[in-house]
mmCIF file of C-alpha atoms in Angstrom:
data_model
loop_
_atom_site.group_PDB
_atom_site.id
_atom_site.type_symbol
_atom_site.label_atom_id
_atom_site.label_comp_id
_atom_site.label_asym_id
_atom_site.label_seq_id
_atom_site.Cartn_x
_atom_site.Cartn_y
_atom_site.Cartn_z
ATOM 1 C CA UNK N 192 -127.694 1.248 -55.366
ATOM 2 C CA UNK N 193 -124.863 0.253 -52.708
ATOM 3 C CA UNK N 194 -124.425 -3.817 -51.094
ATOM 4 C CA UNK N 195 -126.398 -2.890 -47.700
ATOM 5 C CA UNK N 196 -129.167 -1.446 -49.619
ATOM 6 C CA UNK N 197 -129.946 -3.413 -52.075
ATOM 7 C CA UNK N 198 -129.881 -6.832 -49.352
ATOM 8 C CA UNK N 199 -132.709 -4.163 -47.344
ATOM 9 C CA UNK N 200 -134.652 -3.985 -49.890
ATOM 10 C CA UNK N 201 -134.526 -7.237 -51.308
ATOM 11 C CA UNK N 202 -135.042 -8.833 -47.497
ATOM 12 C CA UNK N 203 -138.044 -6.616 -47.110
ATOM 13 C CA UNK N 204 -139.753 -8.181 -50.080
ATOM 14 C CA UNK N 205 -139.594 -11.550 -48.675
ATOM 15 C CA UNK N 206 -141.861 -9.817 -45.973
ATOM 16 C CA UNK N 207 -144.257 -9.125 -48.304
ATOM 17 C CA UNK N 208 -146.936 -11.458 -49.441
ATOM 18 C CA UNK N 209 -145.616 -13.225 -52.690
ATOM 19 C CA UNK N 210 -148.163 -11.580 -55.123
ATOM 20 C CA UNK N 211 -146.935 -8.160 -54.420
ATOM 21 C CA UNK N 212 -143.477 -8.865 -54.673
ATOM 22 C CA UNK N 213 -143.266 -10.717 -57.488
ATOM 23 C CA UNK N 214 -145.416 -7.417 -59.281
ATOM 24 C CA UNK N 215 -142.564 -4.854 -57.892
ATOM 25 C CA UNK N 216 -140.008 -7.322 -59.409
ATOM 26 C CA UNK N 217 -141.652 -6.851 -62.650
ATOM 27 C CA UNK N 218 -142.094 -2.999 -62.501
ATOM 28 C CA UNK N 219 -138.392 -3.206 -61.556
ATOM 29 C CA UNK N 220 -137.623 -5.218 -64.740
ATOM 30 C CA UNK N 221 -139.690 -2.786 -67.142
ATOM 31 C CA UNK N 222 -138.096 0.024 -65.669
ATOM 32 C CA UNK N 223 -134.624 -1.364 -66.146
ATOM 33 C CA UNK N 224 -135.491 -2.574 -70.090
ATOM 34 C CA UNK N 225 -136.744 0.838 -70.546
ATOM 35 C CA UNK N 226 -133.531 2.816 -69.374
ATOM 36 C CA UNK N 227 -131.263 0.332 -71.051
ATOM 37 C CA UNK N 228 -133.435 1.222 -74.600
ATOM 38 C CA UNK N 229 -133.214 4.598 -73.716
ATOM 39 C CA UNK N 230 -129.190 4.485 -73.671
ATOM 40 C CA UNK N 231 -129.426 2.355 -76.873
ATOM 41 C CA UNK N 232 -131.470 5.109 -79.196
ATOM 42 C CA UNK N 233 -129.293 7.785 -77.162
ATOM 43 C CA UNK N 234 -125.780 6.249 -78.447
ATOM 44 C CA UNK N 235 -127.270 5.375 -82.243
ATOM 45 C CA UNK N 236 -127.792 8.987 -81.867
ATOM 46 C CA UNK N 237 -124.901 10.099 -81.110
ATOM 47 C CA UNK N 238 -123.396 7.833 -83.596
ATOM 48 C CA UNK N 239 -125.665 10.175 -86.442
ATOM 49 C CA UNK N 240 -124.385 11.941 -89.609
ATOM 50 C CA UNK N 241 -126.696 14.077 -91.841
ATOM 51 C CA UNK N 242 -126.870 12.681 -95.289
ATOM 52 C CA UNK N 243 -125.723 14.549 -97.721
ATOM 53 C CA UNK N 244 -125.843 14.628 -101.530
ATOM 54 C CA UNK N 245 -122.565 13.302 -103.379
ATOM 55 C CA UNK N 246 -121.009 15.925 -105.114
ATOM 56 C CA UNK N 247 -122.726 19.120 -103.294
ATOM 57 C CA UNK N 248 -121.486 22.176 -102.065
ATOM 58 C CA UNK N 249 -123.278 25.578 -100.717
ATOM 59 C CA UNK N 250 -122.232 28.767 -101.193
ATOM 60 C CA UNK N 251 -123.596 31.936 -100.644
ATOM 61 C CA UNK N 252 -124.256 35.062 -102.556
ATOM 62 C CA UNK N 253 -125.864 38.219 -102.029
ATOM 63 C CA UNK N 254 -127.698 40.518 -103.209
ATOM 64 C CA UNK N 255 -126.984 43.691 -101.670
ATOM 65 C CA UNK N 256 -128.707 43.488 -98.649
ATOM 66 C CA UNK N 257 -129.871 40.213 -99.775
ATOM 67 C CA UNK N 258 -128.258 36.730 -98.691
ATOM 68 C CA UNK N 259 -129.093 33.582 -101.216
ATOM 69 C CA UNK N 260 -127.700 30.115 -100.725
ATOM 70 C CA UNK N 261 -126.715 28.076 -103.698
ATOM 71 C CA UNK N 262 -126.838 25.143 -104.017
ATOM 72 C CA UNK N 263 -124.066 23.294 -106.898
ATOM 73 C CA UNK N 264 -124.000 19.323 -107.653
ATOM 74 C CA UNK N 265 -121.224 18.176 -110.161
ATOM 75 C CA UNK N 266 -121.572 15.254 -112.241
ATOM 76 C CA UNK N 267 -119.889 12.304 -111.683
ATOM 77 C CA UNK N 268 -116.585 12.058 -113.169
ATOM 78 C CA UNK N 269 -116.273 16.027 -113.140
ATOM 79 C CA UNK N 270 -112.367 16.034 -111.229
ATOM 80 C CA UNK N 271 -111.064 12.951 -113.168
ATOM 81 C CA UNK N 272 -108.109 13.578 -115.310
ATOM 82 C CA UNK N 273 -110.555 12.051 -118.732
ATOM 83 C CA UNK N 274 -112.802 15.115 -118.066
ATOM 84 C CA UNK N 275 -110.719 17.761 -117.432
ATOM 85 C CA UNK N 276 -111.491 19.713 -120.414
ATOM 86 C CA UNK N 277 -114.483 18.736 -120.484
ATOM 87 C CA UNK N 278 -117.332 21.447 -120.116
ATOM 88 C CA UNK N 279 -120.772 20.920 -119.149
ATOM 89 C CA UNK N 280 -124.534 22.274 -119.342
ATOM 90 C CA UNK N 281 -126.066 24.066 -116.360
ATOM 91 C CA UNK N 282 -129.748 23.507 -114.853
ATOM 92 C CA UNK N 283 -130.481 26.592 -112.735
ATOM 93 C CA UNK N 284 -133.152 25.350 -110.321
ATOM 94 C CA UNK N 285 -135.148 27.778 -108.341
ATOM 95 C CA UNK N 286 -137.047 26.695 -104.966
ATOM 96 C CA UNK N 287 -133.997 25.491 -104.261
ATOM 97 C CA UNK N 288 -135.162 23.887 -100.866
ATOM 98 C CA UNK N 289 -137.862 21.919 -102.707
ATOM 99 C CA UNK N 290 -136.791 21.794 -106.173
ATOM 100 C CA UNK N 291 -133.087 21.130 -105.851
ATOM 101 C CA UNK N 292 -133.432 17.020 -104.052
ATOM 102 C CA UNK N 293 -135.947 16.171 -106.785
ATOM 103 C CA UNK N 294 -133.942 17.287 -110.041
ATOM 104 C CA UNK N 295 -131.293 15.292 -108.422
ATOM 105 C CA UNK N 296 -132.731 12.297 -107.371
ATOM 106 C CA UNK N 297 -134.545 12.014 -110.529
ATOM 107 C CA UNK N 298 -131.636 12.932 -112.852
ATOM 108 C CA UNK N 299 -129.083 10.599 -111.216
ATOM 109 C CA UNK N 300 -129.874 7.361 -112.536
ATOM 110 C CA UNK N 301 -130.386 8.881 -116.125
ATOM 111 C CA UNK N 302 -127.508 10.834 -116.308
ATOM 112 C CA UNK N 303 -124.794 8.116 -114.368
ATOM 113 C CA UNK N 304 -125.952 5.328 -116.758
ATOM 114 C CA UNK N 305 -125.248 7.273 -120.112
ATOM 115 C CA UNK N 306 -129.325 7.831 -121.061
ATOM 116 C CA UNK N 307 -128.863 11.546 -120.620
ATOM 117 C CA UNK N 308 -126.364 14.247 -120.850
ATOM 118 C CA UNK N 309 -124.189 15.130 -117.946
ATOM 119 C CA UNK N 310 -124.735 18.505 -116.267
ATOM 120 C CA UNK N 311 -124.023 20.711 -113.354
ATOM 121 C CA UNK N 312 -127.080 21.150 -111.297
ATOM 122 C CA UNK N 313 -127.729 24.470 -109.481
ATOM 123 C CA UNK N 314 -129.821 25.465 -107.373
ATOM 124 C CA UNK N 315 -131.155 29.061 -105.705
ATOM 125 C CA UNK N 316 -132.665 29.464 -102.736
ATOM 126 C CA UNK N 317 -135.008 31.883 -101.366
ATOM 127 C CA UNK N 318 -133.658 34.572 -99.395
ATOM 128 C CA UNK N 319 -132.072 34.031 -96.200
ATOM 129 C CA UNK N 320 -134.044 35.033 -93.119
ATOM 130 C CA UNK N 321 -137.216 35.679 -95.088
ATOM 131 C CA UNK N 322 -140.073 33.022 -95.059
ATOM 132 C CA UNK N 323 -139.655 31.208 -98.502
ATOM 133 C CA UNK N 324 -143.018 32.215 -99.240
ATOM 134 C CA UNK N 325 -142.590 35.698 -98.946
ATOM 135 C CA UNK N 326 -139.178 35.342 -101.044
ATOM 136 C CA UNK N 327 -140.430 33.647 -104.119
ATOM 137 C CA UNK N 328 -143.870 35.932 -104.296
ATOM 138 C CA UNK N 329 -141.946 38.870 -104.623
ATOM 139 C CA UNK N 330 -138.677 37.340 -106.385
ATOM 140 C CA UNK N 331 -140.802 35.634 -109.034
ATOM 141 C CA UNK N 332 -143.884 37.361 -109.673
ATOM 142 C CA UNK N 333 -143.394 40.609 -112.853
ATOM 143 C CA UNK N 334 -145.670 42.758 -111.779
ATOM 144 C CA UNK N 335 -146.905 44.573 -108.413
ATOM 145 C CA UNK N 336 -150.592 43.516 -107.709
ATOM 146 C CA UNK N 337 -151.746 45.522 -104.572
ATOM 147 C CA UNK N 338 -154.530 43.024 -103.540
ATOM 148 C CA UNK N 339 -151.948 41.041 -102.175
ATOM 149 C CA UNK N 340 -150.735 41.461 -99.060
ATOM 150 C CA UNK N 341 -147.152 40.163 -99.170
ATOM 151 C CA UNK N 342 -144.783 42.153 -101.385
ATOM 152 C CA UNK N 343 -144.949 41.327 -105.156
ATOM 153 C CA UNK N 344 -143.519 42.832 -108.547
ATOM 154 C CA UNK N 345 -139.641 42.024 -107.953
ATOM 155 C CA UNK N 346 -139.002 39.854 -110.539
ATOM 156 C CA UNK N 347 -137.220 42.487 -112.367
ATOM 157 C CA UNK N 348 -134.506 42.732 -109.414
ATOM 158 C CA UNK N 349 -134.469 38.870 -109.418
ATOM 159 C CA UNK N 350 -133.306 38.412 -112.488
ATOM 160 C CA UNK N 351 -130.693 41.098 -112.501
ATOM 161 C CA UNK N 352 -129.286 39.012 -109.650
ATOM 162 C CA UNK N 353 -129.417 36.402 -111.440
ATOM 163 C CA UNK N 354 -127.800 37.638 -114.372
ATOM 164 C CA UNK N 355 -125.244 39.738 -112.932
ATOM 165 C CA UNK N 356 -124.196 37.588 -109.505
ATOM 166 C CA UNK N 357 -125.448 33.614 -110.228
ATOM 167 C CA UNK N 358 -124.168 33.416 -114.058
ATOM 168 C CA UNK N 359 -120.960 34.630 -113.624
ATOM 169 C CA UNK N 360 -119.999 33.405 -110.343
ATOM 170 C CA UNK N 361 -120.881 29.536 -111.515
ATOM 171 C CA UNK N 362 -119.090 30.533 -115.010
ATOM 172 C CA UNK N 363 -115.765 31.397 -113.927
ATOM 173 C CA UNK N 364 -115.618 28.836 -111.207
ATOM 174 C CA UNK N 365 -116.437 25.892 -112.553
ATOM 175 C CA UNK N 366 -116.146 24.458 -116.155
ATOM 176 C CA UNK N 367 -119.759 25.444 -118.267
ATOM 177 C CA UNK N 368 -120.619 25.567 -121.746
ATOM 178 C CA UNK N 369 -122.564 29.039 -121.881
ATOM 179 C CA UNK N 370 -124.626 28.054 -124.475
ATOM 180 C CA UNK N 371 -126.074 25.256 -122.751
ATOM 181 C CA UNK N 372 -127.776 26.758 -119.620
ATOM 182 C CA UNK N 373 -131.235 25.496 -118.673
ATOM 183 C CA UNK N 374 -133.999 26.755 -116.223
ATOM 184 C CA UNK N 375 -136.345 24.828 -114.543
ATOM 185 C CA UNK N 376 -139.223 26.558 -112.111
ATOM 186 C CA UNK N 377 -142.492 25.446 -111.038
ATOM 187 C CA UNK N 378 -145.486 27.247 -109.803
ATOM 188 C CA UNK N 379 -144.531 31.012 -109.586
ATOM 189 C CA UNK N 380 -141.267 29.802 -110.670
ATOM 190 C CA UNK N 381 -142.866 28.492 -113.788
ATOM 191 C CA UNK N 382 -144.113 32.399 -114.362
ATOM 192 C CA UNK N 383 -140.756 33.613 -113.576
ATOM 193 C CA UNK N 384 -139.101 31.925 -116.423
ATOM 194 C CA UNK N 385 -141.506 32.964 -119.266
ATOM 195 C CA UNK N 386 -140.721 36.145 -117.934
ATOM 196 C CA UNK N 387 -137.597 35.509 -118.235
ATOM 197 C CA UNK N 388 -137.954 34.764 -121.771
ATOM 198 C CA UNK N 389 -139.884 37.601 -122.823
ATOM 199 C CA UNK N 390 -137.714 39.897 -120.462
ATOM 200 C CA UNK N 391 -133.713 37.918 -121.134
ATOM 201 C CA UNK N 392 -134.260 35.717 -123.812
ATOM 202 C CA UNK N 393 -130.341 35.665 -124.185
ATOM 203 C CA UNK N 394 -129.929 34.183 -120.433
ATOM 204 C CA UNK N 395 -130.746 30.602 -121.358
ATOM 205 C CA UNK N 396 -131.546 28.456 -124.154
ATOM 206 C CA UNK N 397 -134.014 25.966 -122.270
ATOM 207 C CA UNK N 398 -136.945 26.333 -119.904
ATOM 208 C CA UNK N 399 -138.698 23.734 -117.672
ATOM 209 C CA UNK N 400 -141.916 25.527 -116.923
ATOM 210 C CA UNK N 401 -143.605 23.395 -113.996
ATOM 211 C CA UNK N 402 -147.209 24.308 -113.379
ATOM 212 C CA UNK N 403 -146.620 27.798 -114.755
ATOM 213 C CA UNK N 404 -148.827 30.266 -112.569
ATOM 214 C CA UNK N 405 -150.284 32.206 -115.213
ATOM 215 C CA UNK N 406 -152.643 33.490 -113.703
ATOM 216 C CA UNK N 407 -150.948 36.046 -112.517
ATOM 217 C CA UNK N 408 -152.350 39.686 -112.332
ATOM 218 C CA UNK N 409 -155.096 38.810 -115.139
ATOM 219 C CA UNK N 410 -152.968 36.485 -117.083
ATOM 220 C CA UNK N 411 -150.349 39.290 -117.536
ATOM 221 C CA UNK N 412 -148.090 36.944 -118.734
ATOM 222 C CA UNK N 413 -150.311 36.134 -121.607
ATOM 223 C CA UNK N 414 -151.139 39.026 -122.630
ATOM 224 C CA UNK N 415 -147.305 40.018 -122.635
ATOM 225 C CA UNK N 416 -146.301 37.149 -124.849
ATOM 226 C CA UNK N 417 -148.878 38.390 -127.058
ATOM 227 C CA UNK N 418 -147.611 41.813 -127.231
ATOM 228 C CA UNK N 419 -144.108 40.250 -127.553
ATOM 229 C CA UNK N 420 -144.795 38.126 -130.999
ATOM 230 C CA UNK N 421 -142.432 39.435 -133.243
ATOM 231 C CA UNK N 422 -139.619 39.541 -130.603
ATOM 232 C CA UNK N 423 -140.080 35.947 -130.197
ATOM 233 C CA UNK N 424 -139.807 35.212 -133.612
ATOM 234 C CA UNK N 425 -136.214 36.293 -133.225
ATOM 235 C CA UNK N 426 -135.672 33.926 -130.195
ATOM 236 C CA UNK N 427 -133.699 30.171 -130.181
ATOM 237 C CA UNK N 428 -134.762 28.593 -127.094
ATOM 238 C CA UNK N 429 -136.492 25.129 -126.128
ATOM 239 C CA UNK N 430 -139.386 25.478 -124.007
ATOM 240 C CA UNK N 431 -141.122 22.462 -122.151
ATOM 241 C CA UNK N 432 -144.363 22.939 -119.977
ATOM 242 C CA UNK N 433 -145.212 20.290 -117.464
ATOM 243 C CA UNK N 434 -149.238 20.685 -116.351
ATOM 244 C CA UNK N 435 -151.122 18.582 -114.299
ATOM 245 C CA UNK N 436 -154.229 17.130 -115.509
ATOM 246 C CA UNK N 437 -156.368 18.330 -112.452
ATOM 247 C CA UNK N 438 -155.137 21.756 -112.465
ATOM 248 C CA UNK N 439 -157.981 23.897 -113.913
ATOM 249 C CA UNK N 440 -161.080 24.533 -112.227
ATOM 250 C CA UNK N 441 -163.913 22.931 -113.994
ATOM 251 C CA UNK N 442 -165.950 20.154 -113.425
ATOM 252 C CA UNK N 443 -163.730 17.173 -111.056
ATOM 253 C CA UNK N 444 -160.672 20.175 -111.496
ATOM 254 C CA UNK N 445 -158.337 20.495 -108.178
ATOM 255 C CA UNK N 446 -157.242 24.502 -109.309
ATOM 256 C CA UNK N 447 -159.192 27.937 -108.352
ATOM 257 C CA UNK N 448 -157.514 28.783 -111.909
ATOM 258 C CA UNK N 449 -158.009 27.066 -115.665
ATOM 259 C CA UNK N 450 -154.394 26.563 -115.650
ATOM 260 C CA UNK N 451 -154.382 23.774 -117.966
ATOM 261 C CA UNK N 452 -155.909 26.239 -120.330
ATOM 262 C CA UNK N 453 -153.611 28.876 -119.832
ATOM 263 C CA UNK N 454 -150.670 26.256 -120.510
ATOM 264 C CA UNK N 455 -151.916 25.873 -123.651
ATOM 265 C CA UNK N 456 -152.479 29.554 -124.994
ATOM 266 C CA UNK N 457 -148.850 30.130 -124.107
ATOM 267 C CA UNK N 458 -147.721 26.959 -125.863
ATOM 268 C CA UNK N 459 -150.030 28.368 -129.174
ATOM 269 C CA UNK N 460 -148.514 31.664 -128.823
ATOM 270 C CA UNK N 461 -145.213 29.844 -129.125
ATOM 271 C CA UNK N 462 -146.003 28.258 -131.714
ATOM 272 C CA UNK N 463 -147.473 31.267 -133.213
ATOM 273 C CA UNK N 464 -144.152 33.158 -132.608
ATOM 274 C CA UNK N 465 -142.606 30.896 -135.704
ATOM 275 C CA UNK N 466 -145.223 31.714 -138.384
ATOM 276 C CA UNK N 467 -143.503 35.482 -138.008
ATOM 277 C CA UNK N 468 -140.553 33.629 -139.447
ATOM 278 C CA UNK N 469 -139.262 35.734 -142.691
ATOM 279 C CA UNK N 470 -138.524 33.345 -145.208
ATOM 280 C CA UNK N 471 -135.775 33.795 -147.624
ATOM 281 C CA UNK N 472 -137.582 33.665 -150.886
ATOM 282 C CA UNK N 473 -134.711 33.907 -152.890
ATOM 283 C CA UNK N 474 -132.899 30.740 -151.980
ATOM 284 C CA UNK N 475 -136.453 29.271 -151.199
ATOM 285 C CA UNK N 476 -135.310 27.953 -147.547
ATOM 286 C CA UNK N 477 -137.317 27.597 -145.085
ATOM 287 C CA UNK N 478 -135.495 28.551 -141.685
ATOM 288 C CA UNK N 479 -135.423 26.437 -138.257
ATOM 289 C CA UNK N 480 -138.123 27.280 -135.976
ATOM 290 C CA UNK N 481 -136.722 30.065 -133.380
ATOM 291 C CA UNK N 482 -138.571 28.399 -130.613
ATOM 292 C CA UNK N 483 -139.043 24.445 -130.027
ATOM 293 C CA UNK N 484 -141.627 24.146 -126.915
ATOM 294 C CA UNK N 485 -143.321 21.002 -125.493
ATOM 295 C CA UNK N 486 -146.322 20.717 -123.758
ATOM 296 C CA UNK N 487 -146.901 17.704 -121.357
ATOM 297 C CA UNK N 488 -150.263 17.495 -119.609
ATOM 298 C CA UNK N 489 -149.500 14.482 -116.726
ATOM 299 C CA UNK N 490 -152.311 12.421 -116.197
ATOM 300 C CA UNK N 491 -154.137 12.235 -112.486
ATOM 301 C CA UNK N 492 -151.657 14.820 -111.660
ATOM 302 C CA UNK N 493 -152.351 18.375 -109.574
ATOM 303 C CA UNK N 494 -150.648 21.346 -108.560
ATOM 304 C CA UNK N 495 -149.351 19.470 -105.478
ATOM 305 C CA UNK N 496 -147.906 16.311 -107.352
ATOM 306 C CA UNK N 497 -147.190 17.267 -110.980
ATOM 307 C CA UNK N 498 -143.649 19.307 -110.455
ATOM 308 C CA UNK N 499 -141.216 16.277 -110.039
ATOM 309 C CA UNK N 500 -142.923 14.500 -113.787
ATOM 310 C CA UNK N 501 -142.713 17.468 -114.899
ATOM 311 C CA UNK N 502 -139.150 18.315 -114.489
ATOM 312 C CA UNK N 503 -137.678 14.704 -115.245
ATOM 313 C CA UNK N 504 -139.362 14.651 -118.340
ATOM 314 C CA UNK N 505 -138.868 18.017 -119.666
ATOM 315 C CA UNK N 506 -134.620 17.636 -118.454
ATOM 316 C CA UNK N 507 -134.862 14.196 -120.219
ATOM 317 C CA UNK N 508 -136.685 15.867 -123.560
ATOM 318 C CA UNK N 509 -133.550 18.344 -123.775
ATOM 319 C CA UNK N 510 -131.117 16.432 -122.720
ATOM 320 C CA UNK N 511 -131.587 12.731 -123.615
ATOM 321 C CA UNK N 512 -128.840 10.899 -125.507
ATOM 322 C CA UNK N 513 -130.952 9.573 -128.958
ATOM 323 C CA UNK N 514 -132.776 12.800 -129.401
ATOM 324 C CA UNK N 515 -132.862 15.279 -127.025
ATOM 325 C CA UNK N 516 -133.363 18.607 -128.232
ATOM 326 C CA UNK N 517 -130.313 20.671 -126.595
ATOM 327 C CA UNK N 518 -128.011 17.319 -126.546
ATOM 328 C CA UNK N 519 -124.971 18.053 -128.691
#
């Protein structure tokens, strides 16, 4: 507002009566505060970074005409010259956009203050420029059911990506001990690694099973591990299933499915699995159990809340320091 103005307007207030003038000085002063907060917020703005996990890096992959982000956390310490032979376990993580911040918050303080083994954290995401919904139904679910309207039955393909693109590509770029290679899923994701088990058995030697959706297609899955007992028998992996107390669907139950239940015929057919065990009567040893599984059922817990216990837990039963089960 220019000299000659201002001294108009100002002289045509004293014109007014003193009531109204001294309410348009006040509107004047709000309006002022207001555009002077305004350029505040819009310079701390400005001034804005996105936060980013230490360590991270994205890259992508595909999948023929399929596009799927990773994403890869190293442990602390990985590019010092005291570690530079050092190799380390991988945790695949799939939901990557949900899964991936919660394995890594919730391993950090564990794993930089020497209570659990180190470990490369990866994590795949659902397919790019598909709803993640739509992705992870038909990525993670083993069999086609046509009730459903969104596509389903592609594990098979998923896992061939995984095995033929995700494995290598983290293998011969970074430094991984192949024996050590852990899966965590929750959900559908939970499904997709017993698959994976029954299907690969060879791909990793530990599973995280969150909420595993067993359900599926008439408990498919069951009935598969059923079919699959002797095969199993033949199988060194450690299993751990996470369930929330509230997931079934009985009486004060937050589920449309007993999945509770279900978590626990899989972990008896597991268990099953090493009663198939040959024994070697001749030298009259009894052999390790092929398969060491866990089953955690988390208190108060539902489908909604149960995944991050689930996978902190089951990460620190493998892969705690006194006695984890796949520490070395």
């Amino acid at each position: 507002m220019s000299r000659t103005l201002s001294s108009f307007f100002f002289s045509a207030l004293l014109l007014l009566p003193s009531w109204f003038s001294r309410y348009v000085l006040s509107a004047i002063g709000v309006i002022i505060c207001i555009t002077s907060s305004h350029n505040v917020i819009a310079a701390q703005q400005t001034d804005a970074s996105p936060f980013n996990i230490p360590r991270t890096q994205t890259i992508q992959l595909d999948d023929a005409d399929r596009a799927y982000d990773l994403f890869i956390k190293l442990p602390k310490g990985y590019n010092s010259d005291a570690n530079q032979h050092r190799h380390y376990p991988v945790i695949y993580i799939t939901d990557a956009m949900y899964a991936f911040q919660i394995v890594s918050g919730a391993t950090r303080f564990p794993m930089n203050s020497n209570a659990m083994q180190q470990a490369i954290l990866v994590g795949v995401s659902w397919q790019k420029g598909l709803r993640g919904d739509k992705s992870r139904i038909r990525n993670y679910t083993p069999s086609v059911d046509q009730t459903w309207k969104k596509q389903t039955g592609g594990a098979a393909r998923h896992i061939a990506f995984l095995q033929k693109k995700v494995l290598p590509y983290i293998q011969q770029h970074f430094r991984t001990d192949p024996s050590q290679r852990t899966y965590v899923g929750n959900s559908l994701g939970g499904l997709f690694g017993a698959y994976i088990l029954l299907e690969q058995p060879e791909m990793f030697s530990n599973y995280v099973l969150g909420s595993p959706s067993f359900w599926w297609h008439k408990q498919m899955i069951l009935k598969l591990t059923q079919q699959r007992q002797e095969a199993l028998s033949k199988i060194k992996a450690n299993v751990f299933i996470g369930i929330g107390e509230l997931e079934h669907n009985g009486n004060e139950g937050f589920s449309n499915f007993d999945m509770v239940g279900h978590a626990q015929q899989f972990k008896a057919l597991l268990d099953r699995s090493n009663s198939l065990i040959n024994v070697d009567r001749s030298s009259n040893k009894v052999p390790n159990k092929t398969i060491t599984s866990k089953l955690l059922i988390i208190g108060d817990a539902s489908h909604e809340t149960a995944f991050p216990t689930s996978a902190i837990q089951g990460l620190y039963w493998l892969f705690n320091l006194k006695n984890g089960v796949s520490s070395n």
